[in-house]
Amino acid sequence: MFSVIVMKLNLTTGIIPSLNVSAGLLGFFFVRMWTAAAERMGFLRQPFTRQENTVIQTCVVSAYGIAFSGGFGSYLFGMSDKIAKQATEAKDANNIKDPHLGWMIGFLFLVSFIGLFALVPLRKIMIVDYKLTYPSGTATAYLINGFHTPEGAKLAKKQVKTLGKYFVFSFFWGFFQWFYTAGDECGFKNFPTLGLEAYNNRFFFDFSPTYVGVGMICPYIVNVSVLLGGILSWGLMWPLIAKKKGSWYPANLEDSSLHGLQAYRVFISIALILGDGLYNFIKVLIRTIAGFISMVQQNSKSMLPVSDNGSSMSSMEAVSFDDERRIENFLKDQIPKSVAYGGYVAVAAISIGTLPQIFPQLKWYYILVAYVVAPVLAFCNAYGSGLTDWSLASTYGKLAIFVFGAWAGLSHGGVLVGLAACGVMMSIVSTASDLMQDFKTGYLTLASPRSMFISQVIGTGMGCVIGPCIFWLFYKAFGDIGESGTEYPAPYAIVYRNMAILGVDGFGSLPKNCLTLCYIFFAAAITINLVRDLTPYKVSRFIPLPMAMAIPFYIGSYFAIDMFLGSAILFVWERLNKAKADAFGPAVASGLICGDGIWTLPQSILALAKVQPPICMKFLSRSTNAKVDSFLGLS
């Protein structure tokens, strides 16, 4: 279910909120139902524990995580002929690989497991010695610990009931909307709520429960930033640049051409993303190095609180009874270092031998270099994520696109090499960071680290099959997937492909002044982030996020309006009853996201079965309507 939701978000806007709370809540609810039934039949004498809840949640999160890190909405789909046709160049067979279920599953099995072995030997250092926070993992642990109390169980039951109510509403609303989508630009998703001129500039409310729910989960500053980005681009910049048609770019080009207006949309968006990514990469790297040095200095002055064999040692810092118990439990179920090192080497060797069979352009020595460098980058990402809760997996992936793409060169399939290398790097770095978050959750819920690791392996294996199957369903069911202006534009696929083209070919093909604007927005992203970090919180919390602003530059502002409405609903709810909003807001949001996301499954099956909706609901201007009536003889 979560893989379907993440896939839909991937292929629509690429904004994916954390669904860990929903996974923990539903895991608790379904297993409590199952165990209650088993108890009544006399088959079960053991209660459902928080440790089991943690293991289930870990498995679910690692499974749906593959739907994101698998690149179905970015690098993997960016390899396809459909996306290549929209790009400026590199449209030859050497730089194209169309999706196919077989090679996608094989590729994910080769690259997704190695990240699990990369940092296992360092788990004690990260969690116990350095006491890294891992905010998402800590929040999930407190949530699960809260469920397994009498009061928490009652609240969880009410939360699930609320989630179910909004799930049903969202699902049937999606079903209702389907009846009105019998042609292009038909239905509620094309309702010109703010007028036809605004609609032509992609400003409208599209009645999407998914993004209303996403808006309720995302911080206010993210929602406001996305809306500001939409206003700046579609409300101001693109109409002004469109007036330069014939001067800045040829007048005979369509808006969707990457030699025309579309180039400004795509490459300015890339400039913002790269500027924001570079700034945060350097910031997190500096914090990581500074934190690491201070930890080493601190630990050299005093003995570590725990020895390698798990026994307590003398330390200048007092350790509470709860922490002693957690440390003892965390170090009791050791994962042998030989398993971690041996697993990494074995999986790396298999990948080095096998990946060139899937991508002949990706030479074995590229993969070897990636696997030598990856553990260091995985450590940096996991350490930075522990400090800031910010995973920079996609930034490391973009770095791999430029490095390996430029190394291979355009004539040797550099675009495909860059995208495949991005997948290898992103999978390792993302999985390693997620594993540490889960270990933190396990540490705080007293779950067995060995069980957590095995659960992560099982979940990853499930995700390597489930993710490609769901993407294949979308790919086969919706013929216009990946095309700008459609229901599933997959915006990051064209962005990642153009990054790969830039890596191998430079900026020569961009239209007039596009590169200058890219430099301006790249610098602006760094400056905005710098100002955010140097000003006091009471000021910085109102400064927008460049990464969030970049998303609507390419696809429009319609989802930004949905998200803003979601945040407005939550804001008013918090003013009326903050306790209730805090308790039930995530459940309402999850219900809206899950119901609309799951409707996509029957919608895909109907499309595959060639079942067409019966009605087209379309909106015309008064003058166009008069022409239509005249043509049909109705006036």
XYZ file of C-alpha atoms in Angstrom:
635
model
C 0.000 0.000 0.000
C 2.758 2.452 0.944
C 4.732 1.530 -2.186
C 1.716 2.486 -4.343
C 1.422 5.817 -2.503
C 5.136 6.626 -2.805
C 5.118 5.632 -6.499
C 2.191 7.962 -7.191
C 3.911 10.831 -5.366
C 7.153 10.049 -7.259
C 5.439 10.268 -10.637
C 3.323 13.355 -9.907
C 5.502 15.923 -8.078
C 8.317 14.057 -6.351
C 7.375 15.453 -2.902
C 7.292 12.515 -0.485
C 6.558 13.142 3.210
C 7.659 10.771 5.964
C 5.107 7.964 6.293
C 6.836 6.304 9.286
C 4.075 7.383 11.676
C 1.406 5.825 9.435
C 3.472 2.631 9.080
C 3.894 2.320 12.859
C 0.218 3.092 13.516
C -1.168 0.634 10.941
C 1.358 -2.029 11.967
C 0.135 -1.696 15.552
C -3.535 -1.764 14.538
C -3.427 -4.758 12.163
C -1.295 -6.941 14.430
C -3.393 -6.085 17.489
C -6.457 -7.216 15.501
C -4.654 -10.404 14.436
C -3.358 -11.243 17.931
C -6.748 -10.483 19.520
C -8.387 -12.954 17.110
C -5.665 -15.561 17.754
C -6.079 -15.149 21.542
C -9.837 -15.729 21.322
C -9.197 -18.971 19.446
C -6.684 -20.052 22.058
C -3.655 -20.077 19.747
C -1.688 -17.283 21.403
C -0.551 -16.625 24.951
C 1.998 -13.862 24.309
C 1.043 -10.149 24.141
C 1.974 -8.032 21.109
C 5.107 -6.100 22.147
C 6.672 -2.812 21.115
C 9.739 -4.740 19.920
C 7.579 -6.650 17.414
C 5.920 -3.363 16.397
C 9.377 -1.880 15.743
C 10.458 -4.852 13.609
C 7.226 -4.661 11.541
C 7.588 -0.900 11.050
C 11.233 -1.366 9.962
C 10.229 -3.956 7.362
C 7.437 -1.757 5.943
C 9.593 1.383 5.763
C 12.503 -0.419 4.074
C 10.077 -1.979 1.547
C 8.413 1.282 0.489
C 11.791 3.084 0.683
C 12.834 1.180 -2.458
C 9.903 2.784 -4.328
C 11.704 6.100 -3.722
C 15.432 5.215 -3.852
C 14.802 2.879 -6.830
C 14.599 5.990 -9.018
C 11.295 5.163 -10.726
C 10.457 8.859 -10.831
C 14.046 10.053 -11.378
C 17.216 8.330 -12.638
C 15.740 4.939 -13.661
C 12.868 6.408 -15.678
C 15.250 9.125 -16.934
C 17.043 6.412 -18.967
C 13.927 5.719 -21.076
C 13.268 6.671 -24.686
C 10.121 8.562 -23.605
C 12.167 10.972 -21.448
C 15.079 11.085 -23.946
C 12.735 12.413 -26.652
C 11.979 15.439 -24.440
C 15.664 16.186 -23.771
C 17.989 18.288 -25.908
C 20.305 15.529 -27.119
C 21.825 12.100 -26.287
C 18.870 10.406 -27.981
C 20.992 7.595 -29.464
C 20.575 3.943 -28.455
C 23.852 4.087 -26.489
C 22.292 6.527 -24.002
C 18.805 4.982 -23.742
C 17.466 1.981 -21.839
C 13.717 1.468 -21.689
C 12.128 0.113 -18.489
C 11.542 -3.620 -18.297
C 10.410 -5.591 -15.265
C 13.240 -8.161 -15.444
C 16.271 -5.881 -15.502
C 14.740 -3.390 -13.015
C 14.240 -6.134 -10.387
C 17.739 -7.504 -11.063
C 19.337 -4.048 -10.833
C 17.614 -3.259 -7.514
C 18.613 -6.602 -5.991
C 22.241 -5.874 -6.961
C 22.428 -2.326 -5.535
C 19.931 -2.192 -2.653
C 21.482 -4.652 -0.167
C 25.059 -3.424 -0.129
C 24.134 -0.308 1.872
C 22.858 -2.548 4.695
C 26.357 -3.985 5.222
C 28.273 -0.695 4.837
C 27.699 0.755 8.325
C 26.660 -2.200 10.511
C 30.110 -2.308 12.228
C 29.711 1.377 13.184
C 26.270 1.127 14.800
C 27.679 1.137 18.372
C 29.816 4.207 17.626
C 26.918 6.132 16.065
C 24.129 5.207 18.520
C 25.867 4.525 21.858
C 29.212 6.332 21.852
C 28.295 9.467 19.898
C 24.651 9.443 21.031
C 23.474 10.862 17.702
C 19.855 12.067 17.818
C 18.340 10.655 14.581
C 15.162 12.751 15.092
C 12.877 10.658 12.826
C 14.014 7.396 14.409
C 13.601 8.871 17.908
C 10.116 10.231 17.117
C 9.035 6.827 15.735
C 10.366 5.096 18.870
C 8.414 7.402 21.194
C 5.311 6.850 19.068
C 5.645 3.035 19.303
C 6.460 3.167 23.027
C 3.326 5.304 23.484
C 1.124 2.776 21.650
C 2.078 0.037 24.076
C 0.602 1.719 27.141
C -3.099 1.510 28.154
C -3.680 5.202 27.296
C -1.599 4.967 24.109
C -3.536 1.908 22.915
C -6.842 3.771 23.373
C -5.521 6.819 21.479
C -4.079 4.600 18.713
C -7.485 2.940 18.306
C -9.138 6.367 17.856
C -6.366 7.478 15.471
C -6.825 4.381 13.302
C -10.596 4.958 13.259
C -9.998 8.544 12.057
C -7.473 7.328 9.472
C -9.984 4.737 8.201
C -12.771 7.307 7.902
C -10.675 9.666 5.760
C -9.228 6.721 3.810
C -12.752 5.698 2.730
C -13.688 9.293 1.867
C -10.503 9.810 -0.171
C -10.850 6.486 -2.011
C -14.463 7.101 -3.049
C -13.713 10.706 -3.985
C -11.055 9.377 -6.390
C -13.592 6.860 -7.737
C -16.206 9.630 -8.200
C -13.733 11.871 -10.055
C -12.815 9.051 -12.455
C -16.271 9.137 -14.095
C -15.561 12.635 -15.487
C -12.154 11.962 -17.084
C -13.141 10.525 -20.491
C -10.663 12.647 -22.512
C -7.602 14.892 -22.328
C -7.865 17.743 -19.816
C -11.196 16.449 -18.486
C -12.373 16.106 -14.900
C -11.958 17.798 -11.536
C -8.159 17.708 -11.873
C -8.559 20.324 -14.632
C -11.098 22.545 -12.835
C -10.179 26.235 -13.501
C -10.960 27.269 -9.917
C -9.056 30.574 -10.215
C -10.130 31.403 -13.790
C -9.085 30.242 -17.256
C -6.048 32.532 -17.537
C -4.718 31.257 -14.210
C -5.499 27.710 -15.345
C -3.428 28.204 -18.515
C -0.540 29.198 -16.245
C -1.137 26.065 -14.093
C -2.735 27.894 -11.167
C -5.779 25.929 -10.044
C -7.015 23.704 -7.220
C -7.109 20.142 -8.574
C -9.182 18.540 -5.769
C -6.375 16.114 -4.848
C -6.783 14.624 -1.335
C -3.203 13.314 -1.612
C -1.588 16.749 -1.667
C -4.009 18.223 0.858
C -2.790 15.389 3.129
C 0.860 16.003 2.207
C 0.335 19.684 3.101
C -0.930 18.642 6.550
C 2.223 16.569 7.172
C 4.886 18.881 5.676
C 6.089 21.862 7.767
C 4.390 25.195 7.034
C 7.586 26.674 5.576
C 7.747 23.889 2.954
C 4.170 24.534 1.792
C 4.663 28.298 1.680
C 7.987 27.874 -0.178
C 6.359 25.659 -2.819
C 3.555 28.203 -3.352
C 6.045 31.105 -3.551
C 8.071 29.144 -6.114
C 4.923 28.633 -8.202
C 3.998 32.335 -8.041
C 7.554 33.439 -8.919
C 7.856 31.056 -11.890
C 4.392 30.598 -13.456
C 2.962 33.872 -12.214
C 5.892 36.120 -13.116
C 8.936 34.664 -14.891
C 7.490 32.333 -17.535
C 4.913 34.870 -18.849
C 7.731 37.454 -19.149
C 10.136 35.018 -20.861
C 7.306 33.870 -23.194
C 7.165 37.469 -24.482
C 10.816 37.065 -25.600
C 9.783 34.361 -28.084
C 11.588 35.053 -31.343
C 14.334 36.979 -29.525
C 15.678 34.638 -26.838
C 14.591 31.433 -28.598
C 13.028 30.550 -32.000
C 9.366 31.571 -32.348
C 8.406 28.362 -34.170
C 9.171 26.109 -31.172
C 6.461 24.641 -28.949
C 6.475 25.515 -25.250
C 7.410 21.909 -24.457
C 10.657 22.060 -26.507
C 13.857 22.004 -24.479
C 15.343 24.497 -26.948
C 12.567 26.941 -26.037
C 10.609 28.015 -22.945
C 10.818 24.528 -21.400
C 14.633 24.900 -21.189
C 14.248 27.853 -18.813
C 11.763 25.892 -16.677
C 13.967 22.790 -16.432
C 17.447 24.302 -16.120
C 16.561 27.104 -13.687
C 14.883 24.434 -11.556
C 18.095 22.343 -11.771
C 20.178 25.390 -10.775
C 18.068 25.941 -7.646
C 18.218 22.223 -6.733
C 22.004 22.044 -7.238
C 22.640 25.296 -5.335
C 20.539 24.125 -2.392
C 22.053 20.621 -2.516
C 25.650 21.906 -2.660
C 25.105 24.305 0.240
C 23.511 21.664 2.460
C 26.140 19.095 1.468
C 28.950 21.435 2.563
C 27.054 22.493 5.703
C 26.337 18.926 6.817
C 29.900 17.859 5.909
C 31.390 20.675 8.053
C 29.046 19.811 10.938
C 29.893 16.135 10.553
C 33.655 16.757 10.606
C 33.370 19.232 13.518
C 31.114 16.862 15.485
C 33.393 13.907 14.744
C 36.521 15.774 15.902
C 34.833 16.959 19.125
C 33.577 13.411 19.827
C 37.073 11.966 19.321
C 38.603 14.622 21.594
C 35.918 14.042 24.225
C 36.348 10.288 24.119
C 40.141 10.563 24.345
C 39.742 12.442 27.652
C 37.382 9.899 29.191
C 36.732 6.224 28.772
C 33.823 5.165 26.569
C 30.688 4.232 28.544
C 30.561 0.736 27.060
C 33.237 -1.739 26.061
C 33.164 -3.828 22.906
C 31.983 -6.886 24.830
C 28.965 -5.022 26.182
C 30.044 -4.594 29.826
C 29.822 -1.210 31.542
C 33.021 0.797 32.000
C 33.905 3.735 34.185
C 33.135 7.096 32.649
C 33.031 10.717 33.651
C 29.445 10.881 32.370
C 26.726 9.296 34.485
C 24.548 6.783 32.667
C 20.905 6.373 33.774
C 19.426 2.951 34.549
C 17.241 3.169 31.412
C 20.256 3.920 29.231
C 22.243 1.080 30.832
C 19.418 -1.308 29.999
C 19.184 0.007 26.432
C 22.961 -0.242 25.909
C 23.082 -3.766 27.328
C 20.228 -4.870 25.054
C 21.661 -3.048 22.029
C 25.047 -4.774 22.361
C 23.688 -8.206 23.359
C 22.558 -9.270 19.867
C 25.750 -8.490 17.982
C 25.833 -8.750 14.199
C 29.287 -10.274 13.592
C 31.701 -7.904 11.846
C 32.759 -10.778 9.600
C 29.149 -10.952 8.320
C 29.129 -7.190 7.614
C 32.545 -7.035 5.915
C 32.065 -10.355 4.118
C 28.560 -9.360 2.995
C 29.783 -6.027 1.608
C 32.666 -7.634 -0.316
C 30.483 -10.507 -1.630
C 27.615 -8.263 -2.809
C 30.119 -5.770 -4.301
C 31.897 -8.566 -6.203
C 28.603 -9.916 -7.574
C 27.508 -6.390 -8.596
C 30.833 -5.603 -10.294
C 30.508 -8.793 -12.325
C 26.785 -8.492 -13.094
C 25.876 -4.794 -13.491
C 27.839 -4.440 -16.783
C 25.571 -7.198 -18.166
C 22.551 -4.941 -17.504
C 24.334 -1.727 -18.588
C 27.206 -2.556 -20.996
C 28.221 1.138 -20.910
C 28.819 0.898 -17.126
C 32.328 -0.618 -16.986
C 33.381 -2.780 -14.028
C 36.002 -0.250 -12.864
C 33.347 2.500 -12.533
C 31.410 0.241 -10.137
C 34.574 -0.713 -8.228
C 35.415 2.968 -7.631
C 31.811 3.636 -6.543
C 31.935 0.770 -4.011
C 35.308 1.902 -2.632
C 34.065 5.478 -2.109
C 30.484 4.615 -1.040
C 31.156 3.551 2.612
C 32.818 6.913 3.328
C 29.895 8.826 1.794
C 27.434 6.516 3.574
C 29.122 7.334 6.892
C 28.992 11.081 6.155
C 25.310 10.852 5.234
C 24.362 8.686 8.236
C 26.308 10.935 10.626
C 24.805 14.106 9.123
C 21.334 12.541 9.222
C 21.870 11.725 12.904
C 22.674 15.368 13.620
C 20.167 17.132 11.357
C 17.601 14.509 10.204
C 18.518 15.571 6.663
C 19.454 12.718 4.319
C 21.487 13.976 1.363
C 21.240 10.722 -0.618
C 19.908 12.507 -3.722
C 22.801 15.022 -3.529
C 25.369 12.201 -3.517
C 23.453 10.666 -6.445
C 23.685 13.934 -8.423
C 27.407 14.089 -7.629
C 27.780 10.581 -9.100
C 25.874 11.678 -12.248
C 28.413 14.429 -12.975
C 31.567 12.518 -11.976
C 30.882 9.198 -13.719
C 29.057 10.759 -16.695
C 31.994 13.087 -17.424
C 34.431 10.172 -16.912
C 32.626 8.027 -19.514
C 31.898 10.789 -22.067
C 28.892 11.210 -24.358
C 30.152 8.888 -27.119
C 30.587 6.022 -24.613
C 27.061 6.245 -23.186
C 27.975 8.834 -20.527
C 24.334 9.816 -19.915
C 23.349 6.224 -19.135
C 26.554 5.680 -17.103
C 25.833 8.797 -15.014
C 22.220 7.777 -14.308
C 23.165 4.165 -13.448
C 26.028 5.343 -11.189
C 23.541 7.708 -9.513
C 21.353 4.671 -8.757
C 24.270 2.703 -7.292
C 25.422 5.583 -5.069
C 21.954 6.736 -4.018
C 20.880 3.220 -3.016
C 23.946 2.610 -0.825
C 23.905 6.007 0.893
C 20.117 6.079 1.396
C 19.862 2.516 2.736
C 22.762 3.014 5.180
C 21.176 6.183 6.592
C 17.733 4.529 6.889
C 19.285 1.552 8.697
C 20.849 3.841 11.318
C 17.506 5.619 11.838
C 15.923 2.190 12.402
C 18.712 1.128 14.788
C 18.006 4.280 16.837
C 14.307 3.314 16.952
C 15.303 -0.223 18.019
C 17.686 1.134 20.671
C 14.905 3.213 22.273
C 12.277 0.429 22.084
C 14.694 -2.319 23.288
C 14.290 -4.236 20.023
C 16.937 -6.780 19.006
C 19.424 -5.215 16.517
C 19.797 -8.599 14.804
C 16.007 -8.799 14.326
C 16.039 -5.208 13.026
C 18.773 -6.056 10.518
C 16.989 -9.209 9.303
C 13.704 -7.265 9.067
C 15.475 -4.604 6.979
C 16.881 -7.314 4.673
C 13.414 -8.898 4.249
C 11.766 -5.503 3.649
C 14.440 -4.515 1.122
C 13.944 -7.811 -0.737
C 10.182 -7.239 -0.809
C 10.688 -3.671 -2.056
C 12.978 -4.864 -4.891
C 10.041 -6.887 -6.266
C 7.036 -4.764 -5.217
C 8.470 -1.399 -6.391
C 9.246 -2.428 -10.015
C 5.905 -4.296 -10.299
C 3.951 -1.195 -9.230
C 5.963 1.050 -11.555
C 5.384 -1.433 -14.401
C 1.632 -1.250 -13.704
C 1.719 2.570 -13.929
C 3.946 2.436 -17.028
C 1.636 0.055 -18.893
C -1.662 1.544 -17.693
C -0.980 5.240 -18.390
C 0.373 5.790 -21.897
C 1.307 9.451 -21.361
C 3.369 8.860 -18.206
C 6.443 11.110 -18.107
C 5.030 13.782 -20.428
C 4.768 17.377 -19.189
C 1.231 18.548 -18.379
C -0.196 15.045 -17.910
C -1.483 13.378 -14.740
C 1.887 11.657 -14.162
C 4.598 14.005 -15.529
C 7.473 12.385 -13.503
C 9.192 15.806 -13.250
C 12.461 14.563 -11.781
C 13.047 12.081 -14.644
C 13.667 14.892 -17.178
C 15.602 16.868 -14.529
C 17.972 13.949 -13.806
C 18.461 13.180 -17.500
C 19.343 16.802 -18.233
C 21.794 16.799 -15.338
C 23.474 13.791 -16.960
C 23.561 15.619 -20.327
C 25.118 18.674 -18.637
C 27.706 16.389 -17.025
C 28.895 14.988 -20.358
C 28.237 17.876 -22.750
C 28.290 21.218 -20.962
C 25.906 24.131 -21.527
C 26.262 24.758 -25.275
C 22.700 23.847 -26.277
C 20.881 26.217 -23.876
C 18.873 29.131 -25.338
C 19.892 32.783 -24.902
C 20.271 34.110 -21.314
C 19.223 30.716 -19.873
C 22.711 30.062 -18.471
C 22.886 33.572 -16.957
C 19.556 33.008 -15.193
C 20.811 29.607 -13.991
C 23.890 31.251 -12.427
C 21.673 33.860 -10.742
C 19.328 31.253 -9.254
C 22.222 28.965 -8.245
C 23.784 31.880 -6.321
C 20.363 32.872 -4.934
C 19.821 29.354 -3.517
C 23.163 29.495 -1.679
C 22.518 33.068 -0.450
C 18.999 32.264 0.843
C 20.328 29.243 2.748
C 23.177 31.308 4.171
C 20.761 34.002 5.368
C 18.510 31.298 6.898
C 21.438 29.924 8.908
C 22.890 33.275 10.005
C 19.665 34.948 11.173
C 17.872 34.213 14.470
C 15.153 31.524 14.394
C 12.334 34.058 14.808
C 13.439 35.541 11.446
C 14.791 32.440 9.655
C 11.574 30.455 10.104
C 9.907 32.863 7.635
C 12.637 32.543 4.944
C 11.612 30.099 2.159
C 13.472 26.897 1.222
C 15.071 26.997 -2.272
C 14.705 23.226 -2.828
C 10.946 23.426 -2.188
C 10.642 26.547 -4.362
C 12.293 24.712 -7.288
C 9.689 21.944 -7.583
C 6.802 23.960 -9.156
C 9.181 25.736 -11.591
C 8.799 22.792 -13.956
C 5.358 21.292 -13.299
C 3.192 24.214 -12.168
C 1.488 25.439 -9.003
C -1.653 23.301 -8.870
C -0.279 20.894 -6.233
C 1.156 23.871 -4.276
C -2.401 25.205 -3.866
C -3.532 21.769 -2.591
C -0.647 21.650 -0.104
C -1.250 25.212 1.041
C -4.908 24.357 1.676
C -3.781 21.351 3.764
C -1.482 23.503 5.870
C -4.253 26.151 6.253
C -6.664 23.461 7.538
C -4.082 22.262 10.063
C -3.231 25.843 11.108
C -6.892 26.671 11.847
C -7.366 23.312 13.617
C -4.343 24.004 15.855
C -5.741 27.408 16.763
C -9.099 25.862 17.691
C -7.810 22.751 19.514
C -4.038 22.160 19.441
C -4.094 18.907 21.443
C -6.630 17.313 19.098
C -4.834 18.597 15.995
C -1.512 17.148 17.235
C -3.133 13.794 18.043
C -5.323 13.356 14.953
C -3.752 15.624 12.276
C -1.274 12.944 11.071
C -4.086 10.335 11.024
C -6.359 12.559 8.882
C -3.449 13.340 6.523
C -2.457 9.667 6.254
C -6.065 8.676 5.505
C -6.324 11.257 2.700
C -2.980 10.165 1.193
C -3.630 6.414 1.517
C -7.190 6.437 0.122
C -6.329 8.491 -2.959
C -3.111 6.511 -3.457
C -4.829 3.127 -3.290
C -7.536 4.260 -5.751
C -4.685 4.368 -8.303
C -4.559 0.540 -8.271
C -8.148 -0.068 -9.510
C -7.744 2.941 -11.836
C -4.666 1.269 -13.385
C -6.497 -2.060 -13.748
C -9.448 -0.300 -15.461
C -7.016 1.426 -17.847
C -5.277 -1.894 -18.662
C -8.692 -3.492 -19.266
C -9.511 -0.608 -21.682
C -12.513 0.464 -19.554
C -13.096 4.137 -20.358
C -14.849 6.693 -18.122
C -18.297 7.665 -19.503
C -18.168 11.496 -19.149
C -15.771 14.305 -20.067
C -16.148 17.382 -17.861
C -14.352 20.252 -19.578
C -14.313 24.027 -19.156
C -14.356 26.498 -22.043
C -14.293 30.280 -22.290
C -17.562 31.997 -23.283
C -16.300 32.738 -26.821
C -15.029 29.187 -27.396
C -18.294 27.774 -26.058
C -20.274 29.954 -28.506
C -18.170 28.575 -31.398
C -18.757 24.997 -30.225
C -22.523 25.588 -29.917
C -22.571 27.165 -33.379
C -20.633 24.233 -34.865
C -23.008 21.725 -33.260
C -26.060 23.759 -34.336
C -27.161 24.351 -30.739
C -27.368 28.155 -30.948
